[in-house]
Tab-separated table of C-alpha atoms in Angstrom:
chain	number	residue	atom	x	y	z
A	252	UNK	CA	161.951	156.639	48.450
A	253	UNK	CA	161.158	155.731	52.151
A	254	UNK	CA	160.282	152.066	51.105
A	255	UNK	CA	163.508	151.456	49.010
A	256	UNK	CA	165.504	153.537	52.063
A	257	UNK	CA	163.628	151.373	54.629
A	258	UNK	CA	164.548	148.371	52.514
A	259	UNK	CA	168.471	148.944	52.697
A	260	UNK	CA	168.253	149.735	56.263
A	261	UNK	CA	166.452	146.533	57.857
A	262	UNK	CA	168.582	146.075	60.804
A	263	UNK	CA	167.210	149.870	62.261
A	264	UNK	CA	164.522	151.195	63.763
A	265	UNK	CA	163.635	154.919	64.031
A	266	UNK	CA	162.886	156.555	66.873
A	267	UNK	CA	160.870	159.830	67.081
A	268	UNK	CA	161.560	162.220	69.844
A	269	UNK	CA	159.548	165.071	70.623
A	270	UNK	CA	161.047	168.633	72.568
A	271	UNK	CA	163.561	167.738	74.848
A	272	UNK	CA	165.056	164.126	74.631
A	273	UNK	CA	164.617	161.093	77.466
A	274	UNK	CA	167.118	161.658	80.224
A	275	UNK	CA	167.468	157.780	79.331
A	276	UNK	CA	168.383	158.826	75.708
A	277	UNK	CA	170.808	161.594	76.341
A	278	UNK	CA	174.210	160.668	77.007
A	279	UNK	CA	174.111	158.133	73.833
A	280	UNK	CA	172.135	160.827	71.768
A	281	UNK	CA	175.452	163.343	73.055
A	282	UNK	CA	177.862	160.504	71.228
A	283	UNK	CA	175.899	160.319	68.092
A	284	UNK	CA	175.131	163.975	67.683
A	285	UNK	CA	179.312	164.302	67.124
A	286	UNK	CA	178.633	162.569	64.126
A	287	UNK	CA	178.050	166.124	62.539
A	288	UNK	CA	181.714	166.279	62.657
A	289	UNK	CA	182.091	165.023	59.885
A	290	UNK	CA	180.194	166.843	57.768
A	291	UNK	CA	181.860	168.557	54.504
A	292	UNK	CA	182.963	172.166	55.973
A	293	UNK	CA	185.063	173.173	52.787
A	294	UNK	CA	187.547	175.217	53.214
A	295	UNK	CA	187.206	176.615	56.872
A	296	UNK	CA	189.873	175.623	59.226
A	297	UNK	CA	187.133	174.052	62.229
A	298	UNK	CA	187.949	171.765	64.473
A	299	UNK	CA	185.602	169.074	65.537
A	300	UNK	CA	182.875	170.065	68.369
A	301	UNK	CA	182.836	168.318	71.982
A	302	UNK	CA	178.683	167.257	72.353
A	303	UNK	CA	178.726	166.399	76.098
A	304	UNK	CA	175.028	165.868	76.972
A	305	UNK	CA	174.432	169.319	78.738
A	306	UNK	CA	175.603	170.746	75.246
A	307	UNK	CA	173.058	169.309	74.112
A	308	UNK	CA	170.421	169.813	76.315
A	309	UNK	CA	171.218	173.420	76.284
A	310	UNK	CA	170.347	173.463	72.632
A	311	UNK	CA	166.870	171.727	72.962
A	312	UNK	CA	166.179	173.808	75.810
A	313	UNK	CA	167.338	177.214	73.793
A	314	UNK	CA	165.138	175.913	70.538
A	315	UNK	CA	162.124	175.174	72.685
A	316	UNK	CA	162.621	178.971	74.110
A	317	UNK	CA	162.672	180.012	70.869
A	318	UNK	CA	159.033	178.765	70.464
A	319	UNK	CA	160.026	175.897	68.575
A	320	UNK	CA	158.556	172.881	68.153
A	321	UNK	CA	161.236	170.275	67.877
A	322	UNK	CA	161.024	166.958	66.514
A	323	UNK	CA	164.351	164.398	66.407
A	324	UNK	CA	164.042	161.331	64.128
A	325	UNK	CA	166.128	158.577	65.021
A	326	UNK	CA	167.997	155.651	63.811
A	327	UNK	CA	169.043	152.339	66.401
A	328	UNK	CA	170.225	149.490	65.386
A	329	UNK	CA	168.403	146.885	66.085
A	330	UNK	CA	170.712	144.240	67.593
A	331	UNK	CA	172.943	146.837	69.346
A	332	UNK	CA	170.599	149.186	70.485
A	333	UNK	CA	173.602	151.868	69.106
A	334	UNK	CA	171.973	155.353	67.945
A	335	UNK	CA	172.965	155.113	64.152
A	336	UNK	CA	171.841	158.460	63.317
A	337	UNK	CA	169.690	161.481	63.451
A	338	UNK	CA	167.370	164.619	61.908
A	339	UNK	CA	166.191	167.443	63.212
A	340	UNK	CA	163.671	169.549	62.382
A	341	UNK	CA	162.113	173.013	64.155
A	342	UNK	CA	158.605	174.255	63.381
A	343	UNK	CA	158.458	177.737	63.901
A	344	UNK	CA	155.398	178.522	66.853
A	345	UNK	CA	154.399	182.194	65.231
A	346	UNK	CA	154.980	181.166	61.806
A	347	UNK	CA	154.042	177.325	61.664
A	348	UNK	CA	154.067	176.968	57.906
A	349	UNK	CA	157.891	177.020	58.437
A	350	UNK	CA	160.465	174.727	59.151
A	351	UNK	CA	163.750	174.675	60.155
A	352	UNK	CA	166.276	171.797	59.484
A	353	UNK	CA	169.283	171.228	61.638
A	354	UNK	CA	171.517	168.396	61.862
A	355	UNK	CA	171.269	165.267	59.726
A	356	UNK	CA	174.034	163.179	60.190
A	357	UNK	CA	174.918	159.088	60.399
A	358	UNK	CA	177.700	157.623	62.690
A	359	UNK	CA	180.839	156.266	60.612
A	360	UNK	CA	180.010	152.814	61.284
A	361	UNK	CA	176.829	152.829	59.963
A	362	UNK	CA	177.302	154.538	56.753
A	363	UNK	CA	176.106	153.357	53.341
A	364	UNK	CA	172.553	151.592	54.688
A	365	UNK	CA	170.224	154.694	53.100
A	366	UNK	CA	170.130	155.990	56.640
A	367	UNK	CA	170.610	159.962	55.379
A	368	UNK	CA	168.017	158.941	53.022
A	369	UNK	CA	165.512	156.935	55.385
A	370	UNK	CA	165.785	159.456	58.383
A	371	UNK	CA	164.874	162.827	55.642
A	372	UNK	CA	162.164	160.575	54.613
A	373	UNK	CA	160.705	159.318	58.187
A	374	UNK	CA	161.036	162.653	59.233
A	375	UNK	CA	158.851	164.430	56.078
A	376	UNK	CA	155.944	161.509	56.552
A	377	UNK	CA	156.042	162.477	60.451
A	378	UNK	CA	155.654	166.003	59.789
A	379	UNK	CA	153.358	165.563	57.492
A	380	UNK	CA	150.987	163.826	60.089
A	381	UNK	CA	152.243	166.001	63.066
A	382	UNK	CA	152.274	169.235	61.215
A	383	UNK	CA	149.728	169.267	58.514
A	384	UNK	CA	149.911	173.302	58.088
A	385	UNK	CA	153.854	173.051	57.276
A	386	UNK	CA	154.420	174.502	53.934
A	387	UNK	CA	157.894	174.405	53.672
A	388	UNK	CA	161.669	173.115	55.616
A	389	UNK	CA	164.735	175.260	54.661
A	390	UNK	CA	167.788	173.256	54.822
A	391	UNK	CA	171.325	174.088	53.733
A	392	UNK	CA	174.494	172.117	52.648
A	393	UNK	CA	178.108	172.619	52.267
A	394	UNK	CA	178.392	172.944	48.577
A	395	UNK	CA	180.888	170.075	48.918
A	396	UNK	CA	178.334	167.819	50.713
A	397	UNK	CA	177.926	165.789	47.443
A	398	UNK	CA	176.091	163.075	49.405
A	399	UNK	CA	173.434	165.081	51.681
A	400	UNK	CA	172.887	167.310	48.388
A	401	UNK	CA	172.182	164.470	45.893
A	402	UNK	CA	169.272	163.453	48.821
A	403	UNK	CA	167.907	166.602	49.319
A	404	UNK	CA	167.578	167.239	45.185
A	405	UNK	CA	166.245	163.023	45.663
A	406	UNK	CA	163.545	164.147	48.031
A	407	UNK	CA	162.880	167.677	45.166
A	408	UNK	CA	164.549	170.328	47.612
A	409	UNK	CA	165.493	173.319	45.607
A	410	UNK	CA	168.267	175.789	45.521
A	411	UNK	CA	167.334	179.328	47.000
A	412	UNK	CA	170.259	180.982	47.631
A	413	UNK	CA	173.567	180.651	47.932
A	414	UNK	CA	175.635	181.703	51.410
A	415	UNK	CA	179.002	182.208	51.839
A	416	UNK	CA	181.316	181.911	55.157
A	417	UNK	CA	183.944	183.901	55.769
A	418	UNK	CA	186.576	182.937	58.881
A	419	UNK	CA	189.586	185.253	59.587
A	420	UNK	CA	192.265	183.765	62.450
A	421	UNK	CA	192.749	186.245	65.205
C-alpha cells in the first residue's frame, strides 16, 4: 500500500517531526493543520477552528506533558515547498504498547494524490522502527468520513466501538 500510495504521490516528500515542531516549520504547519476543517463532522453545527501557531504549539507542548511521545508525518510538495498534509500519532510513556491517533488531514489543493493513504502508511513503517513495543493505534472517524474510513479498513483497522456526540445550543 505505501509503494502504490508513494507511486501516486511523486511530486511529495514526507517529513517526520519528532515532539515539538521546528520554529522554522510552525507558522506553515499552523496553515496546514486547518485542513482538519474539513473533515466530515455530521450533523453538529461547528464552525471551522482558527490554528494560529501558538494554538498549536500549545497542543504539542500539552501532549508532551502528558508523557507523550509525539511523532508528525508530513507531506511537502516538492516544487513548492507547500505542507500538503499531515498525521499524528501519540505513544503513550506509561503504557507504550499504545497509541493514540490525532489529526490526519490533506490541504484542498492537494487532494486525490493517495496522500491520506501515503502519510497512514509512512507513519505505521516509522513507528514500526521507532516504536517496536507498539501493539496497537486507536483512531476514530466520523461515520460519514467515507474516505478516511475506506483507508483505515485499507490499512485492516477494525471497528471497536461506536461513540456518539451530543451538542445542545445554549
Amino acid at each position: 500500500m505505501y509503494d502504490e500510495a508513494q507511486a501516486a504521490a511523486t511530486a511529495y516528500e514526507l517529513l517526520r517531526v519528532v515532539g515539538r515542531t521546528p520554529d522554522d516549520l510552525l507558522d506553515r504547519v499552523a496553515v496546514m493543520t486547518a485542513a482538519i476543517n474539513d473533515a466530515p463532522t455530521d450533523d453538529l453545527d461547528i464552525e471551522d477552528e482558527v490554528f494560529p501557531p501558538e494554538r498549536v504549539r500549545n497542543y504539542e507542548d500539552a501532549t508532551l506533558a502528558r508523557g507523550h511521545r509525539m511523532y508528525r508525518l508530513m507531506a511537502q510538495h516538492r516544487e513548492t515547498g507547500e505542507l500538503a498534509g499531515q498525521t499524528i500519532v501519540a505513544v503513550e510513556a506509561e503504557r507504550p504498547t499504545i497509541g493514540h491517533q490525532h489529526d490526519t488531514s490533506v490541504t484542498r489543493g492537494h487532494r486525490g494524490n493517495r496522500l491520506g493513504l501515503l502519510l497512514k502508511t509512512g507513519m505505521l513503517r516509522w513507528l514500526h522502527e521507532a516504536e517496536p513495543q507498539l501493539e496497537t493505534v486507536d483512531t476514530w472517524n466520523a461515520e460519514s468520513n467515507d474516505h478516511m474510513i475506506a483507508v483505515n479498513e485499507q490499512l485492516g483497522y477494525q471497528v471497536l466501538g461506536r461513540g456518539l456526540q451530543f451538542q445542545r445550543s445554549l
